[in-house]
Amino acid sequence: MVNCEHFRYLEPSRGPRPSRDFTFKFFTDGSLEIIDNDSGHTMNPRELSGGSYDFYVRQRIAFIKRDLHSKIAKYA
């Protein structure tokens, strides 16, 4: 069974560019899904920039740490 964690990120608007709305899904099998909520399209992490990329990196690191801690607790 593959579980996932959902996160939503609203990128603040800067200048004439409108804000962007993303949903990040981190799956326990290591896969990732990034959805642009405005268009409904999935994205690659390389397409992110600025605050949305920073959010992705921080959440990915936190997800990996939680996964490692749970495995250490399970197999220790």
Short mmCIF file of N, CA, C and O in Angstrom, two decimals:
data_model
loop_
_atom_site.label_atom_id
_atom_site.label_comp_id
_atom_site.label_asym_id
_atom_site.label_seq_id
_atom_site.Cartn_x
_atom_site.Cartn_y
_atom_site.Cartn_z
N MET A 1 0.85 -1.19 0.00
CA MET A 1 0.00 0.00 0.00
C MET A 1 0.89 1.25 0.00
O MET A 1 1.79 1.37 0.81
N VAL A 2 0.62 2.13 -0.92
CA VAL A 2 1.39 3.37 -1.04
C VAL A 2 0.58 4.51 -0.43
O VAL A 2 -0.53 4.79 -0.86
N ASN A 3 1.15 5.15 0.58
CA ASN A 3 0.52 6.31 1.20
C ASN A 3 1.14 7.57 0.62
O ASN A 3 2.21 7.51 0.02
N CYS A 4 0.48 8.69 0.83
CA CYS A 4 1.08 9.94 0.37
C CYS A 4 0.72 11.07 1.32
O CYS A 4 -0.23 10.99 2.08
N GLU A 5 1.54 12.11 1.25
CA GLU A 5 1.31 13.33 2.00
C GLU A 5 1.00 14.43 1.00
O GLU A 5 1.70 14.59 0.01
N HIS A 6 -0.06 15.19 1.27
CA HIS A 6 -0.49 16.28 0.39
C HIS A 6 -0.11 17.61 1.03
O HIS A 6 -0.30 17.81 2.23
N PHE A 7 0.40 18.51 0.21
CA PHE A 7 0.69 19.88 0.64
C PHE A 7 0.21 20.83 -0.45
O PHE A 7 0.31 20.53 -1.63
N ARG A 8 -0.29 21.97 -0.02
CA ARG A 8 -0.70 22.99 -0.97
C ARG A 8 0.16 24.22 -0.75
O ARG A 8 0.44 24.62 0.38
N TYR A 9 0.62 24.81 -1.85
CA TYR A 9 1.45 26.00 -1.77
C TYR A 9 0.86 27.08 -2.67
O TYR A 9 0.66 26.87 -3.86
N LEU A 10 0.59 28.24 -2.08
CA LEU A 10 0.13 29.41 -2.83
C LEU A 10 1.31 30.37 -2.92
O LEU A 10 1.74 30.94 -1.93
N GLU A 11 1.82 30.53 -4.13
CA GLU A 11 2.95 31.42 -4.36
C GLU A 11 2.43 32.85 -4.40
O GLU A 11 1.50 33.15 -5.14
N PRO A 12 3.01 33.75 -3.61
CA PRO A 12 2.53 35.14 -3.63
C PRO A 12 2.79 35.79 -4.98
O PRO A 12 3.76 35.48 -5.65
N SER A 13 1.88 36.67 -5.36
CA SER A 13 2.05 37.37 -6.64
C SER A 13 3.09 38.47 -6.48
O SER A 13 3.17 39.13 -5.46
N ARG A 14 3.87 38.63 -7.53
CA ARG A 14 4.90 39.68 -7.53
C ARG A 14 4.80 40.42 -8.85
O ARG A 14 4.95 39.83 -9.91
N GLY A 15 4.53 41.69 -8.76
CA GLY A 15 4.44 42.50 -9.96
C GLY A 15 3.25 42.10 -10.81
O GLY A 15 2.19 41.75 -10.30
N PRO A 16 3.42 42.10 -12.12
CA PRO A 16 2.30 41.78 -13.01
C PRO A 16 1.98 40.28 -13.08
O PRO A 16 0.94 39.88 -13.55
N ARG A 17 2.90 39.44 -12.58
CA ARG A 17 2.69 38.00 -12.63
C ARG A 17 1.70 37.57 -11.55
O ARG A 17 1.86 37.92 -10.38
N PRO A 18 0.65 36.82 -11.91
CA PRO A 18 -0.32 36.38 -10.89
C PRO A 18 0.27 35.29 -10.00
O PRO A 18 1.27 34.66 -10.34
N SER A 19 -0.34 35.11 -8.85
CA SER A 19 0.13 34.07 -7.94
C SER A 19 -0.15 32.70 -8.54
O SER A 19 -1.04 32.53 -9.38
N ARG A 20 0.64 31.71 -8.12
CA ARG A 20 0.47 30.35 -8.61
C ARG A 20 0.05 29.45 -7.45
O ARG A 20 0.43 29.68 -6.31
N ASP A 21 -0.73 28.42 -7.76
CA ASP A 21 -1.32 27.53 -6.77
C ASP A 21 -0.92 26.09 -7.12
O ASP A 21 -1.26 25.60 -8.19
N PHE A 22 -0.18 25.44 -6.21
CA PHE A 22 0.31 24.09 -6.47
C PHE A 22 -0.14 23.12 -5.38
O PHE A 22 -0.27 23.50 -4.22
N THR A 23 -0.32 21.86 -5.76
CA THR A 23 -0.51 20.77 -4.83
C THR A 23 0.67 19.82 -5.02
O THR A 23 0.97 19.42 -6.14
N PHE A 24 1.31 19.48 -3.91
CA PHE A 24 2.44 18.55 -3.92
C PHE A 24 2.00 17.26 -3.25
O PHE A 24 1.45 17.29 -2.14
N LYS A 25 2.24 16.12 -3.89
CA LYS A 25 1.93 14.82 -3.31
C LYS A 25 3.22 14.01 -3.25
O LYS A 25 3.82 13.70 -4.27
N PHE A 26 3.64 13.71 -2.02
CA PHE A 26 4.84 12.91 -1.79
C PHE A 26 4.38 11.50 -1.40
O PHE A 26 3.73 11.31 -0.38
N PHE A 27 4.74 10.50 -2.21
CA PHE A 27 4.33 9.13 -1.99
C PHE A 27 5.42 8.35 -1.26
O PHE A 27 6.62 8.62 -1.45
N THR A 28 5.02 7.37 -0.45
CA THR A 28 5.98 6.60 0.34
C THR A 28 6.90 5.75 -0.53
O THR A 28 7.95 5.33 -0.06
N ASP A 29 6.54 5.50 -1.77
CA ASP A 29 7.44 4.75 -2.66
C ASP A 29 8.50 5.65 -3.30
O ASP A 29 9.29 5.20 -4.13
N GLY A 30 8.52 6.94 -2.92
CA GLY A 30 9.52 7.87 -3.41
C GLY A 30 9.07 8.71 -4.58
O GLY A 30 9.77 9.64 -4.99
N SER A 31 7.91 8.41 -5.14
CA SER A 31 7.44 9.19 -6.28
C SER A 31 6.83 10.51 -5.82
O SER A 31 6.54 10.71 -4.64
N LEU A 32 6.65 11.40 -6.76
CA LEU A 32 6.17 12.75 -6.48
C LEU A 32 5.21 13.17 -7.57
O LEU A 32 5.40 12.83 -8.74
N GLU A 33 4.20 13.94 -7.19
CA GLU A 33 3.29 14.52 -8.16
C GLU A 33 3.09 15.98 -7.79
O GLU A 33 2.77 16.30 -6.65
N ILE A 34 3.31 16.87 -8.74
CA ILE A 34 3.10 18.30 -8.54
C ILE A 34 2.00 18.71 -9.50
O ILE A 34 2.12 18.51 -10.71
N ILE A 35 0.94 19.30 -8.97
CA ILE A 35 -0.20 19.69 -9.79
C ILE A 35 -0.35 21.21 -9.73
O ILE A 35 -0.39 21.79 -8.65
N ASP A 36 -0.43 21.82 -10.90
CA ASP A 36 -0.76 23.24 -11.00
C ASP A 36 -2.27 23.33 -10.89
O ASP A 36 -2.99 22.91 -11.80
N ASN A 37 -2.78 23.82 -9.77
CA ASN A 37 -4.22 23.82 -9.52
C ASN A 37 -5.00 24.75 -10.45
O ASN A 37 -6.20 24.56 -10.65
N ASP A 38 -4.34 25.74 -11.03
CA ASP A 38 -5.03 26.64 -11.95
C ASP A 38 -5.31 25.97 -13.30
O ASP A 38 -6.38 26.13 -13.86
N SER A 39 -4.34 25.19 -13.79
CA SER A 39 -4.50 24.55 -15.10
C SER A 39 -4.85 23.07 -15.00
O SER A 39 -5.33 22.49 -15.97
N GLY A 40 -4.57 22.44 -13.85
CA GLY A 40 -4.82 21.02 -13.69
C GLY A 40 -3.71 20.14 -14.24
O GLY A 40 -3.80 18.92 -14.19
N HIS A 41 -2.65 20.73 -14.77
CA HIS A 41 -1.55 19.96 -15.35
C HIS A 41 -0.55 19.54 -14.27
O HIS A 41 -0.34 20.26 -13.30
N THR A 42 0.08 18.39 -14.49
CA THR A 42 1.16 17.97 -13.61
C THR A 42 2.45 18.60 -14.10
O THR A 42 2.61 18.91 -15.28
N MET A 43 3.37 18.78 -13.14
CA MET A 43 4.62 19.47 -13.44
C MET A 43 5.80 18.65 -12.97
O MET A 43 5.67 17.79 -12.11
N ASN A 44 6.95 18.99 -13.49
CA ASN A 44 8.22 18.43 -13.10
C ASN A 44 8.86 19.40 -12.10
O ASN A 44 8.71 20.61 -12.26
N PRO A 45 9.61 18.91 -11.08
CA PRO A 45 10.26 19.84 -10.15
C PRO A 45 11.16 20.87 -10.83
O PRO A 45 11.32 21.97 -10.34
N ARG A 46 11.71 20.53 -11.98
CA ARG A 46 12.58 21.47 -12.70
C ARG A 46 11.82 22.66 -13.26
O ARG A 46 12.42 23.67 -13.62
N GLU A 47 10.51 22.55 -13.35
CA GLU A 47 9.69 23.65 -13.85
C GLU A 47 9.37 24.67 -12.76
O GLU A 47 8.83 25.74 -13.05
N LEU A 48 9.68 24.35 -11.51
CA LEU A 48 9.42 25.26 -10.39
C LEU A 48 10.52 26.29 -10.30
O LEU A 48 11.65 26.06 -10.73
N SER A 49 10.19 27.43 -9.69
CA SER A 49 11.19 28.46 -9.47
C SER A 49 10.79 29.28 -8.25
O SER A 49 9.64 29.27 -7.82
N GLY A 50 11.76 29.95 -7.69
CA GLY A 50 11.50 30.85 -6.57
C GLY A 50 10.96 30.14 -5.34
O GLY A 50 11.46 29.10 -4.93
N GLY A 51 9.90 30.71 -4.79
CA GLY A 51 9.32 30.21 -3.56
C GLY A 51 8.75 28.82 -3.68
O GLY A 51 8.83 28.02 -2.74
N SER A 52 8.18 28.48 -4.83
CA SER A 52 7.61 27.14 -5.00
C SER A 52 8.70 26.08 -5.02
O SER A 52 8.53 24.99 -4.48
N TYR A 53 9.86 26.39 -5.61
CA TYR A 53 10.97 25.44 -5.62
C TYR A 53 11.53 25.28 -4.21
O TYR A 53 11.83 24.17 -3.77
N ASP A 54 11.67 26.38 -3.49
CA ASP A 54 12.15 26.34 -2.11
C ASP A 54 11.22 25.50 -1.25
O ASP A 54 11.66 24.68 -0.44
N PHE A 55 9.92 25.69 -1.41
CA PHE A 55 8.93 24.91 -0.67
C PHE A 55 9.08 23.43 -0.99
O PHE A 55 9.08 22.59 -0.08
N TYR A 56 9.22 23.08 -2.27
CA TYR A 56 9.39 21.69 -2.67
C TYR A 56 10.62 21.07 -2.01
O TYR A 56 10.54 19.97 -1.45
N VAL A 57 11.76 21.75 -2.06
CA VAL A 57 13.00 21.22 -1.49
C VAL A 57 12.85 21.00 0.01
O VAL A 57 13.22 19.94 0.54
N ARG A 58 12.31 21.97 0.72
CA ARG A 58 12.14 21.84 2.17
C ARG A 58 11.20 20.69 2.54
O ARG A 58 11.47 19.93 3.46
N GLN A 59 10.10 20.56 1.82
CA GLN A 59 9.15 19.48 2.10
C GLN A 59 9.74 18.11 1.75
O GLN A 59 9.49 17.13 2.44
N ARG A 60 10.51 18.05 0.68
CA ARG A 60 11.14 16.79 0.27
C ARG A 60 12.13 16.33 1.33
O ARG A 60 12.17 15.15 1.70
N ILE A 61 12.95 17.24 1.83
CA ILE A 61 13.91 16.91 2.88
C ILE A 61 13.20 16.46 4.14
O ILE A 61 13.56 15.46 4.75
N ALA A 62 12.15 17.17 4.54
CA ALA A 62 11.38 16.80 5.73
C ALA A 62 10.73 15.43 5.55
O ALA A 62 10.71 14.61 6.48
N PHE A 63 10.22 15.15 4.36
CA PHE A 63 9.60 13.85 4.08
C PHE A 63 10.63 12.73 4.20
O PHE A 63 10.36 11.69 4.82
N ILE A 64 11.81 12.92 3.65
CA ILE A 64 12.87 11.91 3.73
C ILE A 64 13.27 11.67 5.18
O ILE A 64 13.45 10.52 5.60
N LYS A 65 13.41 12.74 5.96
CA LYS A 65 13.76 12.60 7.37
C LYS A 65 12.71 11.82 8.14
O LYS A 65 13.03 10.94 8.94
N ARG A 66 11.42 12.14 7.91
CA ARG A 66 10.35 11.41 8.60
C ARG A 66 10.35 9.94 8.21
O ARG A 66 10.18 9.06 9.06
N ASP A 67 10.58 9.66 6.95
CA ASP A 67 10.62 8.28 6.47
C ASP A 67 11.79 7.52 7.11
O ASP A 67 11.63 6.38 7.55
N LEU A 68 12.96 8.14 7.18
CA LEU A 68 14.11 7.50 7.81
C LEU A 68 13.88 7.23 9.28
O LEU A 68 14.19 6.15 9.79
N HIS A 69 13.31 8.21 10.00
CA HIS A 69 13.04 8.03 11.43
C HIS A 69 12.04 6.90 11.66
O HIS A 69 12.20 6.11 12.60
N SER A 70 11.03 6.80 10.82
CA SER A 70 10.05 5.73 10.99
C SER A 70 10.67 4.36 10.70
O SER A 70 10.37 3.38 11.39
N LYS A 71 11.55 4.29 9.72
CA LYS A 71 12.23 3.01 9.43
C LYS A 71 13.21 2.62 10.53
O LYS A 71 13.33 1.45 10.87
N ILE A 72 13.91 3.62 11.08
CA ILE A 72 14.82 3.34 12.19
C ILE A 72 14.05 2.82 13.38
O ILE A 72 14.43 1.85 14.04
N ALA A 73 12.93 3.46 13.70
CA ALA A 73 12.10 3.02 14.83
C ALA A 73 11.52 1.62 14.58
O ALA A 73 11.41 0.81 15.51
N LYS A 74 11.16 1.34 13.35
CA LYS A 74 10.56 0.05 13.03
C LYS A 74 11.57 -1.09 13.10
O LYS A 74 11.26 -2.18 13.58
N TYR A 75 12.79 -0.86 12.62
CA TYR A 75 13.77 -1.93 12.51
C TYR A 75 14.86 -1.90 13.60
O TYR A 75 15.76 -2.72 13.57
N ALA A 76 14.76 -0.98 14.54
CA ALA A 76 15.78 -0.88 15.60
C ALA A 76 15.59 -1.92 16.67
O ALA A 76 14.62 -2.54 16.87
#
